[in-house]
Coordinates of C-alpha atoms and ligand atoms in Angstrom, one line a residue:
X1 CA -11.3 -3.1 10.1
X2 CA -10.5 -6.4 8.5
X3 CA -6.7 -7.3 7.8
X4 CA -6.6 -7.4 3.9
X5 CA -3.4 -9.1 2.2
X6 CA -3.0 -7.0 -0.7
X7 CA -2.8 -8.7 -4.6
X8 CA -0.8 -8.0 -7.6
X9 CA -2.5 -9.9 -10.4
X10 CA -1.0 -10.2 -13.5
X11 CA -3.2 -10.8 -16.8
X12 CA -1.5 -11.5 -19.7
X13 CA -4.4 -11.6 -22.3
X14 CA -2.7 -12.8 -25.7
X15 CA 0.7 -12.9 -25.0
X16 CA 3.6 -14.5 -23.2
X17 CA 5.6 -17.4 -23.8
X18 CA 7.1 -20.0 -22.0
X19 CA 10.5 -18.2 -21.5
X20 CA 8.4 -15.4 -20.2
X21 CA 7.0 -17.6 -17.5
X22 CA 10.1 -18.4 -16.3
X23 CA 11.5 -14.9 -16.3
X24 CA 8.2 -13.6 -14.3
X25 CA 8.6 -16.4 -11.7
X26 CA 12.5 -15.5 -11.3
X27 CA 11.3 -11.7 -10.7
X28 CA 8.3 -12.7 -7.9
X29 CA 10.8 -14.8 -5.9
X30 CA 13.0 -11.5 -5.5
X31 CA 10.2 -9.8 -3.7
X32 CA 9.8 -8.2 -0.6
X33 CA 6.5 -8.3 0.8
X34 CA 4.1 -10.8 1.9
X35 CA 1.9 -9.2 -0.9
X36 CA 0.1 -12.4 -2.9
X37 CA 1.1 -12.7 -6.4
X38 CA -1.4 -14.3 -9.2
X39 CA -0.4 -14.7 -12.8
X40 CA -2.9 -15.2 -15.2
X41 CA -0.9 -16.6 -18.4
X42 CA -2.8 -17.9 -21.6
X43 CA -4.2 -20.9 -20.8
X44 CA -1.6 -23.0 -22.4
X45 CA 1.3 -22.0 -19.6
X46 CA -0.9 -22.6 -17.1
X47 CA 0.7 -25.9 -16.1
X48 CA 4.1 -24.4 -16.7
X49 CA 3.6 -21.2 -14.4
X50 CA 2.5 -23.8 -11.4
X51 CA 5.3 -25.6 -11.8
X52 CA 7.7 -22.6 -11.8
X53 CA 5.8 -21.9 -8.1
X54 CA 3.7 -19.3 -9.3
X55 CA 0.1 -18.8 -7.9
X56 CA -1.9 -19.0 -11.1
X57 CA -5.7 -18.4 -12.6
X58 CA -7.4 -18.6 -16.1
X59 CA -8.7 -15.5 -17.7
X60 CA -11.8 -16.8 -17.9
X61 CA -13.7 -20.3 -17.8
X62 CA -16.9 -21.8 -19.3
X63 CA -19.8 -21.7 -17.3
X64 CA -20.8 -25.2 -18.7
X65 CA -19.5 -28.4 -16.6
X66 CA -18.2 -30.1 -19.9
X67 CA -19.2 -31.2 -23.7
X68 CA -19.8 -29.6 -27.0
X69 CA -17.8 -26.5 -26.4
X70 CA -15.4 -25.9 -28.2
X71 CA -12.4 -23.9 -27.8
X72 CA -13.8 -23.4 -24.1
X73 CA -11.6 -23.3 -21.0
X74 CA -13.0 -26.0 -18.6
X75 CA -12.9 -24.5 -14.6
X76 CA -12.5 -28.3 -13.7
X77 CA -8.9 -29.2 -16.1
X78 CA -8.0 -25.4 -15.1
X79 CA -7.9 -26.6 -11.1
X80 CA -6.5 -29.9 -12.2
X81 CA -3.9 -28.1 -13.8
X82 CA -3.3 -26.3 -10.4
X83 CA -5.1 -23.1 -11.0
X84 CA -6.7 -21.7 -8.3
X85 CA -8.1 -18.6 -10.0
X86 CA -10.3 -17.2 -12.8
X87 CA -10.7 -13.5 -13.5
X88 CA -14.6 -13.3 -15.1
X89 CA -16.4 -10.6 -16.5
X90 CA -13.0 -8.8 -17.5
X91 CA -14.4 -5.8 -20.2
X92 CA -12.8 -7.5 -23.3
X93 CA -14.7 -10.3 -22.8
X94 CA -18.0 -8.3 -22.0
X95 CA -17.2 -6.2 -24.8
X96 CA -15.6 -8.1 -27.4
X97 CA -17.3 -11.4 -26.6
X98 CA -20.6 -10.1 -25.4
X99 CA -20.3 -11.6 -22.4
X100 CA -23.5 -10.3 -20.3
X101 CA -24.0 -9.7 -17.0
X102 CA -26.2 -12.9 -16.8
X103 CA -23.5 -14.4 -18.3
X104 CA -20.6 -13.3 -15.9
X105 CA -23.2 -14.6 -13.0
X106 CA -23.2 -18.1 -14.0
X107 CA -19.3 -18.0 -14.5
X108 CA -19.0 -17.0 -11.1
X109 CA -21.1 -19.4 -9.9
X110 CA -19.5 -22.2 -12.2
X111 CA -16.3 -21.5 -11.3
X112 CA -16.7 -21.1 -7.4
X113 CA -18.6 -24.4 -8.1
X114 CA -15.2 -25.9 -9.2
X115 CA -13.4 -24.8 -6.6
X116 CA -12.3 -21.6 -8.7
X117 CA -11.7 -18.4 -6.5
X118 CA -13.4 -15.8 -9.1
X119 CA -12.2 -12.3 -9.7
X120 CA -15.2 -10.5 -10.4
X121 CA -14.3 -7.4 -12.8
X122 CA -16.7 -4.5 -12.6
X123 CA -16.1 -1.0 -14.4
X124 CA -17.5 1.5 -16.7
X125 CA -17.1 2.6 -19.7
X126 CA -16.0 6.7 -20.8
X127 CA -19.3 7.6 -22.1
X128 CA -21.1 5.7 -18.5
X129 CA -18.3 8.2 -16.5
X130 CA -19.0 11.1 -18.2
X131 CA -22.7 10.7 -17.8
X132 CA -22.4 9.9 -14.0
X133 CA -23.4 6.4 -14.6
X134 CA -20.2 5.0 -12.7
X135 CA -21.9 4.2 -9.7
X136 CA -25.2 2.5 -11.4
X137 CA -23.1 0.1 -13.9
X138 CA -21.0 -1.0 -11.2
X139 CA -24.1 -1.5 -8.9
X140 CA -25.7 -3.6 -11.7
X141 CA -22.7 -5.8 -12.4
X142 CA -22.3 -6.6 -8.7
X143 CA -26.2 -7.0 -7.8
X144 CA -26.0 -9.7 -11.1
X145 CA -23.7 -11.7 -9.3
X146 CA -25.0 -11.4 -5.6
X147 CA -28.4 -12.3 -6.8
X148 CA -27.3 -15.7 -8.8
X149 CA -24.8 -16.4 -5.5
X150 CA -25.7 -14.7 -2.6
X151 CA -23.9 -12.3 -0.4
X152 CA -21.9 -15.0 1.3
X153 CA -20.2 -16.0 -1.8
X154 CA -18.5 -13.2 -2.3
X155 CA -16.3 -14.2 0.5
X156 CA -14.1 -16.6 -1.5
X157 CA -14.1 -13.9 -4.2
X158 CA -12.4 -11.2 -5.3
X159 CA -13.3 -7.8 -7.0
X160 CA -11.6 -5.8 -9.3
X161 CA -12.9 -2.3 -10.1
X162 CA -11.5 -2.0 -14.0
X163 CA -12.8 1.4 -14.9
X164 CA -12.7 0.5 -18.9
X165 CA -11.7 4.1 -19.8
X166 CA -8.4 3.2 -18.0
X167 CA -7.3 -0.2 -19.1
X168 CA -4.8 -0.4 -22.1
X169 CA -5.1 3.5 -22.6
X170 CA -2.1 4.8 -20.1
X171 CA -5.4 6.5 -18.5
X172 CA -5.1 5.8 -15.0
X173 CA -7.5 6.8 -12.6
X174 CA -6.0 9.2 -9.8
X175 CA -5.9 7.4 -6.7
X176 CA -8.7 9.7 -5.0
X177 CA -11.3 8.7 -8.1
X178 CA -10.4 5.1 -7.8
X179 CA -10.6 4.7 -3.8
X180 CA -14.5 7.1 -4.5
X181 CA -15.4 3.9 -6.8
X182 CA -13.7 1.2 -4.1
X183 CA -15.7 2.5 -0.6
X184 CA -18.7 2.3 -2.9
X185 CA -18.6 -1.1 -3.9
X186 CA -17.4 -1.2 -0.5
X187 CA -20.0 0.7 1.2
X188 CA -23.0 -1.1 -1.1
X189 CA -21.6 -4.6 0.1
X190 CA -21.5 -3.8 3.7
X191 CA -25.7 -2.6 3.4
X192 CA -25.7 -6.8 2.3
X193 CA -23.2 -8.0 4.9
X194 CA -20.5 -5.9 7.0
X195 CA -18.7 -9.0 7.6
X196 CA -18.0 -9.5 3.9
X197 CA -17.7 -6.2 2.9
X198 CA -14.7 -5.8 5.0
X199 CA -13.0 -8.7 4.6
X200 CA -13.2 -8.8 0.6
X201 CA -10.1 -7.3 -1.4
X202 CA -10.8 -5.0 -3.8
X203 CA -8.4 -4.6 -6.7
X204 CA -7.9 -1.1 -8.9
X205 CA -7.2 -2.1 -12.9
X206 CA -6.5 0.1 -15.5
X207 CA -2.8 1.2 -16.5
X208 CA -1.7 0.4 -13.3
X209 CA 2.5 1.0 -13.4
X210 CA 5.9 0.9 -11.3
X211 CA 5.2 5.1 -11.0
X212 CA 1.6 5.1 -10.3
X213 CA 1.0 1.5 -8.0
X214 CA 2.3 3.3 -4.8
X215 CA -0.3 5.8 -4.3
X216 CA -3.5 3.7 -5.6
X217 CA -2.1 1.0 -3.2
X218 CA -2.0 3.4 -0.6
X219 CA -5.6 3.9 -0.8
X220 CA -7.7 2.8 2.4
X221 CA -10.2 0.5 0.4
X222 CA -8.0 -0.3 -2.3
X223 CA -6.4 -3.9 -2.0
X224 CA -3.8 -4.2 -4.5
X225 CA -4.4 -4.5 -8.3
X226 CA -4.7 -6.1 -11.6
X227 CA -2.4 -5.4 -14.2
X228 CA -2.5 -5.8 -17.8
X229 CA 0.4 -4.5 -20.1
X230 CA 3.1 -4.0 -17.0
X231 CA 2.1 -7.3 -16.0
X232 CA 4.3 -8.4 -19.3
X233 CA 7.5 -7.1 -18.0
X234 CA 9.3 -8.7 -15.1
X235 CA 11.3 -5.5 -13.5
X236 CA 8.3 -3.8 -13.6
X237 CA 5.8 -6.0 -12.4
X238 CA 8.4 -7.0 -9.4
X239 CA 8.4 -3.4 -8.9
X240 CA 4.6 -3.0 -9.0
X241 CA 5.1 -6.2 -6.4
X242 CA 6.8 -4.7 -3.9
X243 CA 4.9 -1.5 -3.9
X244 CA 2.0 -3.5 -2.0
X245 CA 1.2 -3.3 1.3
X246 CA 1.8 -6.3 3.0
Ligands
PEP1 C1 -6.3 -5.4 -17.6 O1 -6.1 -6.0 -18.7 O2 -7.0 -5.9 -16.7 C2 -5.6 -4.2 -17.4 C3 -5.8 -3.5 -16.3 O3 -4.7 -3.8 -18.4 P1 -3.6 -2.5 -18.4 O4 -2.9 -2.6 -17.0 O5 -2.7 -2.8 -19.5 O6 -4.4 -1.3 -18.5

């Protein structure tokens, strides 16, 4: 089996400040582990959180090169910036922003085009669990992607399985469901390419915290994970940290 460095990524959505940044970076340079640590602040504290040393990404990007769209975060000034992330197709953006699967596809493809490392987010919501449609949603938000980029590009990717149910809720999934959704993905990657599959980390989202990280980490196809609210409080998250493997 491939050796997988394990991720804590933290999304901050709509909140943060500068001081913030400062504190967060303070925290990750007390950890413990080799674990890799991605912040993704606002936008705006991008430039800041690079030069505080932190490993940084946007929490989404424009598929569009440049021009006449405004308000849009541009993959190109995000790398100039120093980013070397971009989380896309994260739920609140499918859901609040009707971001489609299409959509997410040419973000991916956009941003890897940059020179972006995407974090593809894939999950489903409470009603798709409870009618056994876990497996099928993920399936189709993968299979957009892979069939815009190929298999191969999913090597200088990332995926985050973000059941929706769980994110923002203090829903988490046990570790057992979450690593049954991971060795899917897994599983349905390696039918494409075994190489990839293998080597490609596979983050759990959804109400990840300092009490729970431990045992979803633990998980055999489960590479670390993206955190939302903890993400916003540096004991925590440093705690969440050093509960990777790695
Ligand atoms: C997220 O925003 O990706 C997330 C997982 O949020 P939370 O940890 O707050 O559930």
């Amino acid at each position: 089996m491939a050796t997988r460095t394990q991720i804590v990524a933290g999304n901050w959505k709509m909140n943060g400040s500068k001081s913030l940044i400062k504190e967060i970076a303070q925290a990750v340079a007390q950890k413990k582990n080799n674990a890799e640590v991605i912040i993704f602040p606002p936008a705006m504290l991008i430039e800041q959180a690079v030069s505080e040393g932190l490993s940084v990404g946007t929490q989404t990007v424009s598929e569009y090169e440049k021009g006449a769209f405004t308000g849009e975060i541009q993959a190109l000034l995000a790398k100039e910036l120093g980013a070397t992330f971009t989380l896309v197709g994260h739920s609140e953006r499918r859901a609040i922003y009707g971001e489609s699967d299409n959509d997410v596809a040419n973000k991916f493809a956009h941003a890897q085009a940059s020179g972006l490392i995407p974090i593809l987010c894939v999950g489903e919501t409470e009603e798709e669990r409870e009618s056994n449609q876990t497996e099928t949603v993920v399936a189709r938000q993968l299979e957009a992607v892979i069939e815009k980029v190929g298999i191969a590009a999913l090597a200088n990717s990332v995926v985050a399985y973000e059941p929706v149910w769980a994110i923002g809720t203090g829903k988490t999934a046990s570790p057992e469901q979450a690593q049954a959704v991971h060795k899917f993905i897994r599983n349905l990657l390696s039918e494409k390419d075994q190489q990839v599959a293998s080597g490609l980390r596979i983050l759990y989202g959804g109400s990840v915290n300092e009490e729970n990280s431990e045992s979803l980490f633990a998980q055999a196809d489960i590479d670390g994970g993206l955190i939302g609210g903890a993400s916003l409080k540096p004991q925590s998250f440093l705690a969440i940290c050093n509960s990777a493997k790695g």
